[in-house]
Every structure is written in C-alpha cells, then in structure tokens.
Amino acid sequence: MEVTINADTLITFAKLLTALGVIGSVILWCIKFVQRSKRQNEELKAIRKEQTLICYGLLACLQGLKEQGCNGPVTEAMNRLEEHLNQAAHDEES
C-alpha cells in the first residue's frame, strides 16, 4: 500500500485542522464566559452583603442621633432607610 501526499491532501488536512481549531476556540470561549459570569455573580453577592451591613450601621448611627435629640432630617433619613431595607428584604425573598 502506497500513501501519496499531494497538494489536495494537504489542503484538506489544513481545512480539517482549522475547523477543529475554530470549534475548540468557541468551546473554550464559552467555558471562560460561564466561569467569568459565575465569578462576577459571587462578587456582586459579596458587595450586596457589604452594602447591607453598611446600611444597618448607618441606621444605627441615625437612631443614636435621634436618641440624642436630633430630629427633622434624621427622622426622615431613618424612615427612608428602613423602608429601603424592608423593600430590599422582600425583593430578596422572591
């Protein structure tokens, strides 16, 4: 059995390698995209948790100011912050 390699065989082999390379690249891109998306979701979850803690700290400061006798904007800010935290908690449950 004699194997002959001519230009058509080489061109066909190159086409096959190119097609496999493109398919592999697309699959690799999809895998990286999914991993990046998961990582971003985890980072956003951590940021939301941190922001919630900051809001509770701010609410505690406002309550302290109110207990000291500050009124007006402090009370309004407290009410708005409590409303926001309640809405955020209900949105999180859904």
PDB file of N, CA and C in Angstrom:
ATOM      1  N   MET A   1       0.850  -1.173   0.000  1.00  0.00           N
ATOM      2  CA  MET A   1       0.000   0.000   0.000  1.00  0.00           C
ATOM      3  C   MET A   1       0.893   1.231   0.000  1.00  0.00           C
ATOM      4  N   GLU A   2       0.589   2.064  -0.893  1.00  0.00           N
ATOM      5  CA  GLU A   2       1.401   3.271  -1.063  1.00  0.00           C
ATOM      6  C   GLU A   2       0.587   4.506  -0.697  1.00  0.00           C
ATOM      7  N   VAL A   3       1.165   5.333   0.143  1.00  0.00           N
ATOM      8  CA  VAL A   3       0.498   6.558   0.569  1.00  0.00           C
ATOM      9  C   VAL A   3       1.126   7.705  -0.202  1.00  0.00           C
ATOM     10  N   THR A   4       0.262   8.437  -0.874  1.00  0.00           N
ATOM     11  CA  THR A   4       0.763   9.607  -1.606  1.00  0.00           C
ATOM     12  C   THR A   4       0.173  10.860  -0.982  1.00  0.00           C
ATOM     13  N   ILE A   5       1.042  11.793  -0.781  1.00  0.00           N
ATOM     14  CA  ILE A   5       0.607  13.074  -0.241  1.00  0.00           C
ATOM     15  C   ILE A   5       0.776  14.105  -1.339  1.00  0.00           C
ATOM     16  N   ASN A   6      -0.346  14.664  -1.715  1.00  0.00           N
ATOM     17  CA  ASN A   6      -0.289  15.701  -2.740  1.00  0.00           C
ATOM     18  C   ASN A   6      -0.877  16.994  -2.164  1.00  0.00           C
ATOM     19  N   ALA A   7      -0.983  17.994  -2.972  1.00  0.00           N
ATOM     20  CA  ALA A   7      -1.452  19.313  -2.526  1.00  0.00           C
ATOM     21  C   ALA A   7      -2.897  19.244  -2.032  1.00  0.00           C
ATOM     22  N   ASP A   8      -3.736  18.477  -2.708  1.00  0.00           N
ATOM     23  CA  ASP A   8      -5.136  18.374  -2.281  1.00  0.00           C
ATOM     24  C   ASP A   8      -5.261  17.731  -0.899  1.00  0.00           C
ATOM     25  N   THR A   9      -4.447  16.745  -0.621  1.00  0.00           N
ATOM     26  CA  THR A   9      -4.473  16.094   0.676  1.00  0.00           C
ATOM     27  C   THR A   9      -4.050  17.072   1.771  1.00  0.00           C
ATOM     28  N   LEU A  10      -2.998  17.829   1.519  1.00  0.00           N
ATOM     29  CA  LEU A  10      -2.530  18.820   2.480  1.00  0.00           C
ATOM     30  C   LEU A  10      -3.577  19.910   2.727  1.00  0.00           C
ATOM     31  N   ILE A  11      -4.226  20.355   1.666  1.00  0.00           N
ATOM     32  CA  ILE A  11      -5.255  21.393   1.796  1.00  0.00           C
ATOM     33  C   ILE A  11      -6.430  20.856   2.602  1.00  0.00           C
ATOM     34  N   THR A  12      -6.844  19.633   2.347  1.00  0.00           N
ATOM     35  CA  THR A  12      -7.943  19.028   3.089  1.00  0.00           C
ATOM     36  C   THR A  12      -7.566  18.883   4.573  1.00  0.00           C
ATOM     37  N   PHE A  13      -6.337  18.444   4.837  1.00  0.00           N
ATOM     38  CA  PHE A  13      -5.871  18.311   6.211  1.00  0.00           C
ATOM     39  C   PHE A  13      -5.832  19.668   6.911  1.00  0.00           C
ATOM     40  N   ALA A  14      -5.403  20.704   6.224  1.00  0.00           N
ATOM     41  CA  ALA A  14      -5.349  22.054   6.790  1.00  0.00           C
ATOM     42  C   ALA A  14      -6.759  22.564   7.088  1.00  0.00           C
ATOM     43  N   LYS A  15      -7.700  22.275   6.198  1.00  0.00           N
ATOM     44  CA  LYS A  15      -9.091  22.673   6.437  1.00  0.00           C
ATOM     45  C   LYS A  15      -9.645  22.002   7.683  1.00  0.00           C
ATOM     46  N   LEU A  16      -9.337  20.710   7.822  1.00  0.00           N
ATOM     47  CA  LEU A  16      -9.813  19.964   8.980  1.00  0.00           C
ATOM     48  C   LEU A  16      -9.209  20.526  10.269  1.00  0.00           C
ATOM     49  N   LEU A  17      -7.919  20.794  10.286  1.00  0.00           N
ATOM     50  CA  LEU A  17      -7.271  21.362  11.468  1.00  0.00           C
ATOM     51  C   LEU A  17      -7.829  22.746  11.802  1.00  0.00           C
ATOM     52  N   THR A  18      -8.078  23.555  10.803  1.00  0.00           N
ATOM     53  CA  THR A  18      -8.634  24.890  11.022  1.00  0.00           C
ATOM     54  C   THR A  18     -10.033  24.799  11.618  1.00  0.00           C
ATOM     55  N   ALA A  19     -10.847  23.907  11.070  1.00  0.00           N
ATOM     56  CA  ALA A  19     -12.211  23.735  11.581  1.00  0.00           C
ATOM     57  C   ALA A  19     -12.185  23.261  13.036  1.00  0.00           C
ATOM     58  N   LEU A  20     -11.322  22.302  13.354  1.00  0.00           N
ATOM     59  CA  LEU A  20     -11.215  21.813  14.731  1.00  0.00           C
ATOM     60  C   LEU A  20     -10.708  22.912  15.657  1.00  0.00           C
ATOM     61  N   GLY A  21      -9.783  23.732  15.185  1.00  0.00           N
ATOM     62  CA  GLY A  21      -9.278  24.845  15.981  1.00  0.00           C
ATOM     63  C   GLY A  21     -10.361  25.863  16.276  1.00  0.00           C
ATOM     64  N   VAL A  22     -11.171  26.172  15.288  1.00  0.00           N
ATOM     65  CA  VAL A  22     -12.261  27.137  15.476  1.00  0.00           C
ATOM     66  C   VAL A  22     -13.294  26.587  16.459  1.00  0.00           C
ATOM     67  N   ILE A  23     -13.651  25.331  16.292  1.00  0.00           N
ATOM     68  CA  ILE A  23     -14.629  24.717  17.195  1.00  0.00           C
ATOM     69  C   ILE A  23     -14.078  24.692  18.626  1.00  0.00           C
ATOM     70  N   GLY A  24     -12.824  24.326  18.785  1.00  0.00           N
ATOM     71  CA  GLY A  24     -12.201  24.310  20.104  1.00  0.00           C
ATOM     72  C   GLY A  24     -12.153  25.699  20.720  1.00  0.00           C
ATOM     73  N   SER A  25     -11.856  26.703  19.914  1.00  0.00           N
ATOM     74  CA  SER A  25     -11.804  28.079  20.417  1.00  0.00           C
ATOM     75  C   SER A  25     -13.171  28.551  20.892  1.00  0.00           C
ATOM     76  N   VAL A  26     -14.205  28.215  20.169  1.00  0.00           N
ATOM     77  CA  VAL A  26     -15.563  28.610  20.560  1.00  0.00           C
ATOM     78  C   VAL A  26     -15.959  27.927  21.864  1.00  0.00           C
ATOM     79  N   ILE A  27     -15.639  26.654  21.977  1.00  0.00           N
ATOM     80  CA  ILE A  27     -15.965  25.929  23.212  1.00  0.00           C
ATOM     81  C   ILE A  27     -15.200  26.522  24.390  1.00  0.00           C
ATOM     82  N   LEU A  28     -13.923  26.821  24.209  1.00  0.00           N
ATOM     83  CA  LEU A  28     -13.113  27.420  25.270  1.00  0.00           C
ATOM     84  C   LEU A  28     -13.650  28.788  25.660  1.00  0.00           C
ATOM     85  N   TRP A  29     -14.063  29.595  24.675  1.00  0.00           N
ATOM     86  CA  TRP A  29     -14.637  30.912  24.965  1.00  0.00           C
ATOM     87  C   TRP A  29     -15.910  30.783  25.796  1.00  0.00           C
ATOM     88  N   CYS A  30     -16.748  29.815  25.444  1.00  0.00           N
ATOM     89  CA  CYS A  30     -17.995  29.608  26.191  1.00  0.00           C
ATOM     90  C   CYS A  30     -17.706  29.208  27.640  1.00  0.00           C
ATOM     91  N   ILE A  31     -16.739  28.327  27.839  1.00  0.00           N
ATOM     92  CA  ILE A  31     -16.391  27.893  29.191  1.00  0.00           C
ATOM     93  C   ILE A  31     -15.881  29.082  30.003  1.00  0.00           C
ATOM     94  N   LYS A  32     -14.993  29.877  29.428  1.00  0.00           N
ATOM     95  CA  LYS A  32     -14.456  31.041  30.129  1.00  0.00           C
ATOM     96  C   LYS A  32     -15.554  32.062  30.433  1.00  0.00           C
ATOM     97  N   PHE A  33     -16.497  32.233  29.497  1.00  0.00           N
ATOM     98  CA  PHE A  33     -17.590  33.171  29.702  1.00  0.00           C
ATOM     99  C   PHE A  33     -18.441  32.749  30.898  1.00  0.00           C
ATOM    100  N   VAL A  34     -18.763  31.473  30.990  1.00  0.00           N
ATOM    101  CA  VAL A  34     -19.576  30.967  32.099  1.00  0.00           C
ATOM    102  C   VAL A  34     -18.823  31.123  33.420  1.00  0.00           C
ATOM    103  N   GLN A  35     -17.529  30.808  33.426  1.00  0.00           N
ATOM    104  CA  GLN A  35     -16.737  30.958  34.651  1.00  0.00           C
ATOM    105  C   GLN A  35     -16.670  32.416  35.096  1.00  0.00           C
ATOM    106  N   ARG A  36     -16.475  33.323  34.135  1.00  0.00           N
ATOM    107  CA  ARG A  36     -16.415  34.747  34.467  1.00  0.00           C
ATOM    108  C   ARG A  36     -17.753  35.230  35.010  1.00  0.00           C
ATOM    109  N   SER A  37     -18.837  34.756  34.434  1.00  0.00           N
ATOM    110  CA  SER A  37     -20.165  35.134  34.895  1.00  0.00           C
ATOM    111  C   SER A  37     -20.407  34.653  36.322  1.00  0.00           C
ATOM    112  N   LYS A  38     -20.007  33.427  36.624  1.00  0.00           N
ATOM    113  CA  LYS A  38     -20.165  32.900  37.985  1.00  0.00           C
ATOM    114  C   LYS A  38     -19.340  33.716  38.971  1.00  0.00           C
ATOM    115  N   ARG A  39     -18.101  34.055  38.588  1.00  0.00           N
ATOM    116  CA  ARG A  39     -17.241  34.834  39.468  1.00  0.00           C
ATOM    117  C   ARG A  39     -17.830  36.223  39.721  1.00  0.00           C
ATOM    118  N   GLN A  40     -18.372  36.851  38.677  1.00  0.00           N
ATOM    119  CA  GLN A  40     -18.991  38.166  38.837  1.00  0.00           C
ATOM    120  C   GLN A  40     -20.215  38.091  39.738  1.00  0.00           C
ATOM    121  N   ASN A  41     -21.012  37.033  39.608  1.00  0.00           N
ATOM    122  CA  ASN A  41     -22.188  36.876  40.469  1.00  0.00           C
ATOM    123  C   ASN A  41     -21.781  36.731  41.933  1.00  0.00           C
ATOM    124  N   GLU A  42     -20.705  35.983  42.193  1.00  0.00           N
ATOM    125  CA  GLU A  42     -20.224  35.835  43.567  1.00  0.00           C
ATOM    126  C   GLU A  42     -19.729  37.178  44.111  1.00  0.00           C
ATOM    127  N   GLU A  43     -19.024  37.944  43.278  1.00  0.00           N
ATOM    128  CA  GLU A  43     -18.533  39.253  43.713  1.00  0.00           C
ATOM    129  C   GLU A  43     -19.696  40.204  43.990  1.00  0.00           C
ATOM    130  N   LEU A  44     -20.719  40.177  43.141  1.00  0.00           N
ATOM    131  CA  LEU A  44     -21.889  41.033  43.364  1.00  0.00           C
ATOM    132  C   LEU A  44     -22.619  40.646  44.649  1.00  0.00           C
ATOM    133  N   LYS A  45     -22.702  39.360  44.921  1.00  0.00           N
ATOM    134  CA  LYS A  45     -23.345  38.908  46.159  1.00  0.00           C
ATOM    135  C   LYS A  45     -22.581  39.431  47.374  1.00  0.00           C
ATOM    136  N   ALA A  46     -21.251  39.389  47.313  1.00  0.00           N
ATOM    137  CA  ALA A  46     -20.435  39.896  48.423  1.00  0.00           C
ATOM    138  C   ALA A  46     -20.603  41.403  48.573  1.00  0.00           C
ATOM    139  N   ILE A  47     -20.684  42.126  47.465  1.00  0.00           N
ATOM    140  CA  ILE A  47     -20.873  43.582  47.509  1.00  0.00           C
ATOM    141  C   ILE A  47     -22.232  43.916  48.114  1.00  0.00           C
ATOM    142  N   ARG A  48     -23.261  43.183  47.723  1.00  0.00           N
ATOM    143  CA  ARG A  48     -24.594  43.432  48.282  1.00  0.00           C
ATOM    144  C   ARG A  48     -24.614  43.187  49.788  1.00  0.00           C
ATOM    145  N   LYS A  49     -23.945  42.131  50.221  1.00  0.00           N
ATOM    146  CA  LYS A  49     -23.896  41.831  51.649  1.00  0.00           C
ATOM    147  C   LYS A  49     -23.186  42.956  52.400  1.00  0.00           C
ATOM    148  N   GLU A  50     -22.088  43.439  51.836  1.00  0.00           N
ATOM    149  CA  GLU A  50     -21.349  44.527  52.464  1.00  0.00           C
ATOM    150  C   GLU A  50     -22.188  45.800  52.518  1.00  0.00           C
ATOM    151  N   GLN A  51     -22.903  46.103  51.450  1.00  0.00           N
ATOM    152  CA  GLN A  51     -23.747  47.292  51.427  1.00  0.00           C
ATOM    153  C   GLN A  51     -24.878  47.187  52.446  1.00  0.00           C
ATOM    154  N   THR A  52     -25.407  45.993  52.633  1.00  0.00           N
ATOM    155  CA  THR A  52     -26.452  45.799  53.634  1.00  0.00           C
ATOM    156  C   THR A  52     -25.903  46.088  55.029  1.00  0.00           C
ATOM    157  N   LEU A  53     -24.696  45.590  55.314  1.00  0.00           N
ATOM    158  CA  LEU A  53     -24.085  45.863  56.618  1.00  0.00           C
ATOM    159  C   LEU A  53     -23.848  47.352  56.811  1.00  0.00           C
ATOM    160  N   ILE A  54     -23.425  48.033  55.760  1.00  0.00           N
ATOM    161  CA  ILE A  54     -23.207  49.478  55.842  1.00  0.00           C
ATOM    162  C   ILE A  54     -24.527  50.197  56.128  1.00  0.00           C
ATOM    163  N   CYS A  55     -25.595  49.759  55.471  1.00  0.00           N
ATOM    164  CA  CYS A  55     -26.906  50.376  55.712  1.00  0.00           C
ATOM    165  C   CYS A  55     -27.354  50.176  57.150  1.00  0.00           C
ATOM    166  N   TYR A  56     -27.149  48.975  57.705  1.00  0.00           N
ATOM    167  CA  TYR A  56     -27.529  48.745  59.095  1.00  0.00           C
ATOM    168  C   TYR A  56     -26.692  49.594  60.039  1.00  0.00           C
ATOM    169  N   GLY A  57     -25.422  49.764  59.742  1.00  0.00           N
ATOM    170  CA  GLY A  57     -24.568  50.632  60.551  1.00  0.00           C
ATOM    171  C   GLY A  57     -25.027  52.079  60.491  1.00  0.00           C
ATOM    172  N   LEU A  58     -25.372  52.531  59.287  1.00  0.00           N
ATOM    173  CA  LEU A  58     -25.869  53.890  59.129  1.00  0.00           C
ATOM    174  C   LEU A  58     -27.185  54.080  59.871  1.00  0.00           C
ATOM    175  N   LEU A  59     -28.041  53.088  59.808  1.00  0.00           N
ATOM    176  CA  LEU A  59     -29.312  53.158  60.535  1.00  0.00           C
ATOM    177  C   LEU A  59     -29.069  53.249  62.041  1.00  0.00           C
ATOM    178  N   ALA A  60     -28.104  52.491  62.529  1.00  0.00           N
ATOM    179  CA  ALA A  60     -27.777  52.557  63.960  1.00  0.00           C
ATOM    180  C   ALA A  60     -27.268  53.949  64.328  1.00  0.00           C
ATOM    181  N   CYS A  61     -26.450  54.550  63.476  1.00  0.00           N
ATOM    182  CA  CYS A  61     -25.953  55.909  63.738  1.00  0.00           C
ATOM    183  C   CYS A  61     -27.103  56.915  63.761  1.00  0.00           C
ATOM    184  N   LEU A  62     -28.019  56.776  62.809  1.00  0.00           N
ATOM    185  CA  LEU A  62     -29.163  57.687  62.778  1.00  0.00           C
ATOM    186  C   LEU A  62     -30.037  57.520  64.009  1.00  0.00           C
ATOM    187  N   GLN A  63     -30.222  56.287  64.454  1.00  0.00           N
ATOM    188  CA  GLN A  63     -31.011  56.058  65.664  1.00  0.00           C
ATOM    189  C   GLN A  63     -30.323  56.681  66.880  1.00  0.00           C
ATOM    190  N   GLY A  64     -28.999  56.587  66.934  1.00  0.00           N
ATOM    191  CA  GLY A  64     -28.260  57.220  68.014  1.00  0.00           C
ATOM    192  C   GLY A  64     -28.429  58.728  68.004  1.00  0.00           C
ATOM    193  N   LEU A  65     -28.386  59.324  66.820  1.00  0.00           N
ATOM    194  CA  LEU A  65     -28.592  60.771  66.706  1.00  0.00           C
ATOM    195  C   LEU A  65     -29.999  61.156  67.159  1.00  0.00           C
ATOM    196  N   LYS A  66     -30.967  60.329  66.775  1.00  0.00           N
ATOM    197  CA  LYS A  66     -32.348  60.633  67.160  1.00  0.00           C
ATOM    198  C   LYS A  66     -32.510  60.555  68.680  1.00  0.00           C
ATOM    199  N   GLU A  67     -31.852  59.573  69.289  1.00  0.00           N
ATOM    200  CA  GLU A  67     -31.919  59.446  70.749  1.00  0.00           C
ATOM    201  C   GLU A  67     -31.261  60.634  71.439  1.00  0.00           C
ATOM    202  N   GLN A  68     -30.299  61.259  70.769  1.00  0.00           N
ATOM    203  CA  GLN A  68     -29.603  62.417  71.337  1.00  0.00           C
ATOM    204  C   GLN A  68     -30.420  63.702  71.169  1.00  0.00           C
ATOM    205  N   GLY A  69     -31.512  63.616  70.418  1.00  0.00           N
ATOM    206  CA  GLY A  69     -32.380  64.777  70.277  1.00  0.00           C
ATOM    207  C   GLY A  69     -32.384  65.390  68.893  1.00  0.00           C
ATOM    208  N   CYS A  70     -31.561  64.871  67.985  1.00  0.00           N
ATOM    209  CA  CYS A  70     -31.588  65.397  66.605  1.00  0.00           C
ATOM    210  C   CYS A  70     -32.881  64.930  65.959  1.00  0.00           C
ATOM    211  N   ASN A  71     -33.500  65.810  65.244  1.00  0.00           N
ATOM    212  CA  ASN A  71     -34.780  65.479  64.648  1.00  0.00           C
ATOM    213  C   ASN A  71     -34.802  66.024  63.230  1.00  0.00           C
ATOM    214  N   GLY A  72     -35.936  65.991  62.588  1.00  0.00           N
ATOM    215  CA  GLY A  72     -36.077  66.538  61.245  1.00  0.00           C
ATOM    216  C   GLY A  72     -35.471  65.626  60.192  1.00  0.00           C
ATOM    217  N   PRO A  73     -34.354  66.037  59.583  1.00  0.00           N
ATOM    218  CA  PRO A  73     -33.748  65.232  58.528  1.00  0.00           C
ATOM    219  C   PRO A  73     -33.310  63.847  59.011  1.00  0.00           C
ATOM    220  N   VAL A  74     -32.936  63.733  60.283  1.00  0.00           N
ATOM    221  CA  VAL A  74     -32.518  62.437  60.820  1.00  0.00           C
ATOM    222  C   VAL A  74     -33.692  61.467  60.786  1.00  0.00           C
ATOM    223  N   THR A  75     -34.834  61.922  61.247  1.00  0.00           N
ATOM    224  CA  THR A  75     -36.029  61.065  61.256  1.00  0.00           C
ATOM    225  C   THR A  75     -36.432  60.696  59.834  1.00  0.00           C
ATOM    226  N   GLU A  76     -36.390  61.662  58.932  1.00  0.00           N
ATOM    227  CA  GLU A  76     -36.744  61.392  57.534  1.00  0.00           C
ATOM    228  C   GLU A  76     -35.783  60.387  56.917  1.00  0.00           C
ATOM    229  N   ALA A  77     -34.496  60.558  57.167  1.00  0.00           N
ATOM    230  CA  ALA A  77     -33.499  59.632  56.621  1.00  0.00           C
ATOM    231  C   ALA A  77     -33.683  58.235  57.201  1.00  0.00           C
ATOM    232  N   MET A  78     -33.969  58.154  58.487  1.00  0.00           N
ATOM    233  CA  MET A  78     -34.216  56.851  59.115  1.00  0.00           C
ATOM    234  C   MET A  78     -35.404  56.145  58.487  1.00  0.00           C
ATOM    235  N   ASN A  79     -36.479  56.900  58.321  1.00  0.00           N
ATOM    236  CA  ASN A  79     -37.685  56.300  57.729  1.00  0.00           C
ATOM    237  C   ASN A  79     -37.424  55.802  56.316  1.00  0.00           C
ATOM    238  N   ARG A  80     -36.718  56.596  55.533  1.00  0.00           N
ATOM    239  CA  ARG A  80     -36.434  56.194  54.150  1.00  0.00           C
ATOM    240  C   ARG A  80     -35.506  54.987  54.111  1.00  0.00           C
ATOM    241  N   LEU A  81     -34.517  54.969  54.995  1.00  0.00           N
ATOM    242  CA  LEU A  81     -33.574  53.844  55.034  1.00  0.00           C
ATOM    243  C   LEU A  81     -34.272  52.571  55.494  1.00  0.00           C
ATOM    244  N   GLU A  82     -35.127  52.664  56.512  1.00  0.00           N
ATOM    245  CA  GLU A  82     -35.881  51.491  56.967  1.00  0.00           C
ATOM    246  C   GLU A  82     -36.793  50.971  55.864  1.00  0.00           C
ATOM    247  N   GLU A  83     -37.440  51.888  55.145  1.00  0.00           N
ATOM    248  CA  GLU A  83     -38.321  51.485  54.041  1.00  0.00           C
ATOM    249  C   GLU A  83     -37.512  50.767  52.963  1.00  0.00           C
ATOM    250  N   HIS A  84     -36.346  51.323  52.651  1.00  0.00           N
ATOM    251  CA  HIS A  84     -35.486  50.707  51.630  1.00  0.00           C
ATOM    252  C   HIS A  84     -35.043  49.304  52.055  1.00  0.00           C
ATOM    253  N   LEU A  85     -34.615  49.162  53.312  1.00  0.00           N
ATOM    254  CA  LEU A  85     -34.167  47.856  53.795  1.00  0.00           C
ATOM    255  C   LEU A  85     -35.304  46.846  53.790  1.00  0.00           C
ATOM    256  N   ASN A  86     -36.513  47.278  54.151  1.00  0.00           N
ATOM    257  CA  ASN A  86     -37.663  46.372  54.121  1.00  0.00           C
ATOM    258  C   ASN A  86     -37.982  45.929  52.699  1.00  0.00           C
ATOM    259  N   GLN A  87     -37.975  46.867  51.763  1.00  0.00           N
ATOM    260  CA  GLN A  87     -38.242  46.513  50.367  1.00  0.00           C
ATOM    261  C   GLN A  87     -37.162  45.588  49.827  1.00  0.00           C
ATOM    262  N   ALA A  88     -35.916  45.872  50.156  1.00  0.00           N
ATOM    263  CA  ALA A  88     -34.813  45.027  49.685  1.00  0.00           C
ATOM    264  C   ALA A  88     -34.924  43.616  50.241  1.00  0.00           C
ATOM    265  N   ALA A  89     -35.354  43.493  51.492  1.00  0.00           N
ATOM    266  CA  ALA A  89     -35.512  42.171  52.105  1.00  0.00           C
ATOM    267  C   ALA A  89     -36.626  41.399  51.423  1.00  0.00           C
ATOM    268  N   HIS A  90     -37.701  42.064  51.065  1.00  0.00           N
ATOM    269  CA  HIS A  90     -38.808  41.375  50.394  1.00  0.00           C
ATOM    270  C   HIS A  90     -38.451  41.023  48.966  1.00  0.00           C
ATOM    271  N   ASP A  91     -37.685  41.858  48.308  1.00  0.00           N
ATOM    272  CA  ASP A  91     -37.244  41.552  46.944  1.00  0.00           C
ATOM    273  C   ASP A  91     -36.297  40.367  46.945  1.00  0.00           C
ATOM    274  N   GLU A  92     -35.491  40.229  47.980  1.00  0.00           N
ATOM    275  CA  GLU A  92     -34.524  39.141  48.083  1.00  0.00           C
ATOM    276  C   GLU A  92     -35.228  37.803  48.282  1.00  0.00           C
ATOM    277  N   GLU A  93     -36.355  37.817  48.986  1.00  0.00           N
ATOM    278  CA  GLU A  93     -37.097  36.587  49.252  1.00  0.00           C
ATOM    279  C   GLU A  93     -37.753  36.054  47.998  1.00  0.00           C
ATOM    280  N   SER A  94     -38.123  36.906  47.080  1.00  0.00           N
ATOM    281  CA  SER A  94     -38.864  36.486  45.881  1.00  0.00           C
ATOM    282  C   SER A  94     -38.019  35.680  44.943  1.00  0.00           C
TER     283      SER A  94
END
